[in-house]
GROMACS .gro file of C-alpha atoms in nm:
model
  162
    1MET     CA    1  -1.343  -0.533   0.585
    2ALA     CA    2  -1.002  -0.613   0.730
    3SER     CA    3  -1.209  -0.761   1.054
    4ALA     CA    4  -1.500  -0.815   1.206
    5ALA     CA    5  -1.426  -0.516   1.450
    6THR     CA    6  -1.369  -0.293   1.166
    7ARG     CA    7  -1.708  -0.455   0.986
    8GLU     CA    8  -1.903  -0.370   1.288
    9ILE     CA    9  -1.801  -0.012   1.305
   10PHE     CA   10  -1.837   0.049   0.973
   11SER     CA   11  -2.188  -0.115   0.946
   12GLY     CA   12  -2.296   0.114   1.236
   13ALA     CA   13  -2.168   0.450   1.058
   14LEU     CA   14  -2.350   0.344   0.734
   15ALA     CA   15  -2.668   0.286   0.920
   16ARG     CA   16  -2.659   0.604   1.097
   17ILE     CA   17  -2.519   0.833   0.823
   18ALA     CA   18  -2.650   0.686   0.504
   19PRO     CA   19  -2.932   0.423   0.552
   20GLN     CA   20  -3.069   0.443   0.238
   21VAL     CA   21  -2.725   0.379   0.048
   22HIS     CA   22  -2.673   0.021  -0.029
   23VAL     CA   23  -2.305  -0.092   0.028
   24ARG     CA   24  -2.166  -0.450  -0.014
   25LEU     CA   25  -1.921  -0.522   0.261
   26ILE     CA   26  -1.667  -0.787   0.156
   27ASP     CA   27  -1.463  -0.995   0.400
   28GLY     CA   28  -1.139  -1.126   0.317
   29GLN     CA   29  -1.106  -1.087  -0.022
   30ALA     CA   30  -0.872  -0.772  -0.036
   31GLN     CA   31  -0.740  -0.855  -0.378
   32ALA     CA   32  -1.080  -0.908  -0.540
   33ALA     CA   33  -1.208  -0.569  -0.391
   34LEU     CA   34  -0.903  -0.406  -0.516
   35ILE     CA   35  -0.922  -0.511  -0.859
   36ALA     CA   36  -1.282  -0.444  -0.872
   37ALA     CA   37  -1.238  -0.068  -0.747
   38ASN     CA   38  -1.164   0.226  -0.949
   39ALA     CA   39  -0.973   0.407  -0.684
   40VAL     CA   40  -0.894   0.291  -0.315
   41MET     CA   41  -0.812   0.445   0.036
   42VAL     CA   42  -0.574   0.213   0.215
   43ALA     CA   43  -0.392   0.215   0.531
   44SER     CA   44   0.009   0.268   0.515
   45GLY     CA   45   0.175  -0.066   0.511
   46THR     CA   46   0.132  -0.385   0.279
   47ALA     CA   47  -0.203  -0.277   0.187
   48SER     CA   48  -0.071   0.009  -0.038
   49LEU     CA   49   0.183  -0.214  -0.197
   50GLU     CA   50  -0.083  -0.458  -0.277
   51ALA     CA   51  -0.316  -0.181  -0.450
   52ALA     CA   52  -0.002  -0.066  -0.621
   53LEU     CA   53   0.048  -0.439  -0.761
   54CYS     CA   54  -0.336  -0.446  -0.856
   55LYS     CA   55  -0.260  -0.085  -1.021
   56ARG     CA   56  -0.500   0.109  -0.845
   57PRO     CA   57  -0.498   0.472  -0.792
   58MET     CA   58  -0.505   0.515  -0.407
   59VAL     CA   59  -0.481   0.780  -0.119
   60VAL     CA   60  -0.285   0.628   0.171
   61VAL     CA   61  -0.356   0.703   0.514
   62TYR     CA   62  -0.158   0.643   0.825
   63ARG     CA   63  -0.285   0.753   1.187
   64LEU     CA   64  -0.136   0.654   1.533
   65GLY     CA   65  -0.241   0.747   1.877
   66ALA     CA   66  -0.181   1.086   1.979
   67LEU     CA   67   0.114   1.003   2.205
   68SER     CA   68   0.291   0.796   1.950
   69ALA     CA   69   0.268   1.066   1.679
   70TRP     CA   70   0.404   1.317   1.945
   71ILE     CA   71   0.701   1.093   2.024
   72ILE     CA   72   0.776   1.044   1.649
   73ARG     CA   73   0.759   1.435   1.563
   74ARG     CA   74   0.918   1.537   1.880
   75PHE     CA   75   1.230   1.339   1.846
   76ASN     CA   76   1.237   1.349   1.481
   77LEU     CA   77   1.219   0.952   1.462
   78VAL     CA   78   1.116   0.935   1.084
   79LYS     CA   79   1.377   1.027   0.829
   80SER     CA   80   1.203   0.916   0.496
   81LYS     CA   81   1.040   1.152   0.301
   82PHE     CA   82   0.755   0.923   0.247
   83PHE     CA   83   0.544   0.642   0.437
   84ALA     CA   84   0.359   0.501   0.155
   85GLN     CA   85   0.521   0.209  -0.015
   86PRO     CA   86   0.483   0.318  -0.358
   87ASN     CA   87   0.632   0.653  -0.288
   88LEU     CA   88   0.907   0.489  -0.109
   89LEU     CA   89   0.981   0.245  -0.395
   90ALA     CA   90   0.927   0.511  -0.648
   91ASP     CA   91   1.153   0.778  -0.452
   92HIS     CA   92   0.885   1.050  -0.544
   93ARG     CA   93   0.522   1.123  -0.482
   94VAL     CA   94   0.330   0.893  -0.682
   95VAL     CA   95   0.026   0.879  -0.457
   96GLY     CA   96  -0.123   1.100  -0.195
   97GLU     CA   97  -0.026   1.010   0.178
   98TYR     CA   98  -0.174   1.172   0.489
   99PHE     CA   99  -0.057   1.117   0.839
  100GLN     CA  100  -0.272   1.224   1.157
  101GLU     CA  101  -0.463   1.573   1.137
  102GLN     CA  102  -0.422   1.578   0.776
  103ILE     CA  103  -0.667   1.287   0.753
  104ASN     CA  104  -1.005   1.462   0.707
  105PRO     CA  105  -1.314   1.362   0.481
  106GLN     CA  106  -1.282   1.689   0.246
  107THR     CA  107  -0.884   1.604   0.182
  108LEU     CA  108  -0.909   1.238   0.100
  109GLY     CA  109  -1.249   1.298  -0.071
  110ALA     CA  110  -1.100   1.555  -0.327
  111GLU     CA  111  -0.775   1.325  -0.375
  112LEU     CA  112  -1.017   1.001  -0.469
  113LEU     CA  113  -1.223   1.232  -0.677
  114ALA     CA  114  -0.909   1.361  -0.876
  115TRP     CA  115  -0.819   1.022  -0.948
  116LEU     CA  116  -1.170   0.946  -1.069
  117ASP     CA  117  -1.178   1.252  -1.280
  118ASP     CA  118  -0.861   1.240  -1.465
  119ALA     CA  119  -0.804   0.914  -1.702
  120GLY     CA  120  -0.468   1.077  -1.813
  121ARG     CA  121  -0.334   1.064  -1.469
  122ARG     CA  122  -0.465   0.733  -1.394
  123ALA     CA  123  -0.309   0.589  -1.690
  124LYS     CA  124   0.039   0.754  -1.622
  125LEU     CA  125  -0.005   0.597  -1.282
  126GLU     CA  126  -0.062   0.268  -1.395
  127GLN     CA  127   0.251   0.280  -1.603
  128GLU     CA  128   0.474   0.403  -1.282
  129PHE     CA  129   0.307   0.080  -1.115
  130VAL     CA  130   0.397  -0.143  -1.386
  131GLY     CA  131   0.736  -0.011  -1.359
  132LEU     CA  132   0.760  -0.072  -1.005
  133HIS     CA  133   0.648  -0.430  -1.034
  134VAL     CA  134   0.884  -0.494  -1.295
  135ASN     CA  135   1.174  -0.366  -1.051
  136LEU     CA  136   1.023  -0.573  -0.762
  137LYS     CA  137   1.017  -0.873  -0.961
  138ARG     CA  138   1.385  -0.864  -1.076
  139ASP     CA  139   1.339  -1.175  -1.282
  140ALA     CA  140   1.291  -1.353  -0.945
  141SER     CA  141   1.231  -1.692  -1.082
  142ALA     CA  142   1.525  -1.746  -1.307
  143ARG     CA  143   1.760  -1.604  -1.039
  144ALA     CA  144   1.627  -1.839  -0.802
  145ALA     CA  145   1.678  -2.132  -1.047
  146GLN     CA  146   2.037  -2.001  -1.134
  147ALA     CA  147   2.113  -2.033  -0.780
  148ILE     CA  148   1.979  -2.354  -0.736
  149LEU     CA  149   2.181  -2.447  -1.030
  150ALA     CA  150   2.507  -2.318  -0.864
  151LEU     CA  151   2.443  -2.508  -0.550
  152LEU     CA  152   2.408  -2.841  -0.753
  153ARG     CA  153   2.719  -2.782  -0.951
  154ARG     CA  154   2.924  -2.728  -0.618
  155PRO     CA  155   3.183  -2.979  -0.576
  156ARG     CA  156   3.078  -3.228  -0.274
  157LEU     CA  157   3.309  -3.272   0.023
  158PRO     CA  158   3.370  -3.637   0.110
  159GLU     CA  159   3.169  -3.781   0.335
  160SER     CA  160   3.383  -3.850   0.665
  161SER     CA  161   3.337  -4.179   0.828
  162PRO     CA  162   3.337  -4.215   1.241
   0.00000   0.00000   0.00000
């Protein structure tokens, strides 16, 4: 669970809707939960990037307040084709992303089931995520070491005396 408030809402909904179903709620262990999951539903933002780095099939959702969504649409404030990090990084639709009224149990459930039911699609997605991961890393350790060496090799200016 992302927060105590989320845990409370989710626990209450579980108790009302499916009291007989045992669900283990985890706090503060997002990465462990992602790695253990077969497919995930995440909010847009860094959670979708983290899920991609864990190579998990996902559905990404983004819901704003009604007024904010209206302003964004009315003034065409979003210029990007995508909002989910994996899709932005790949520059094509890699995972499903749903905004505002597109977010409903039928659509999200169908998308998650499609990931669970298609091993070939999951394998292709994992390869896509490996490529994104490699591209993001860009040999960062070696590049950092080279930058430090370049600084160390710079001639030092003589110290001035007062």
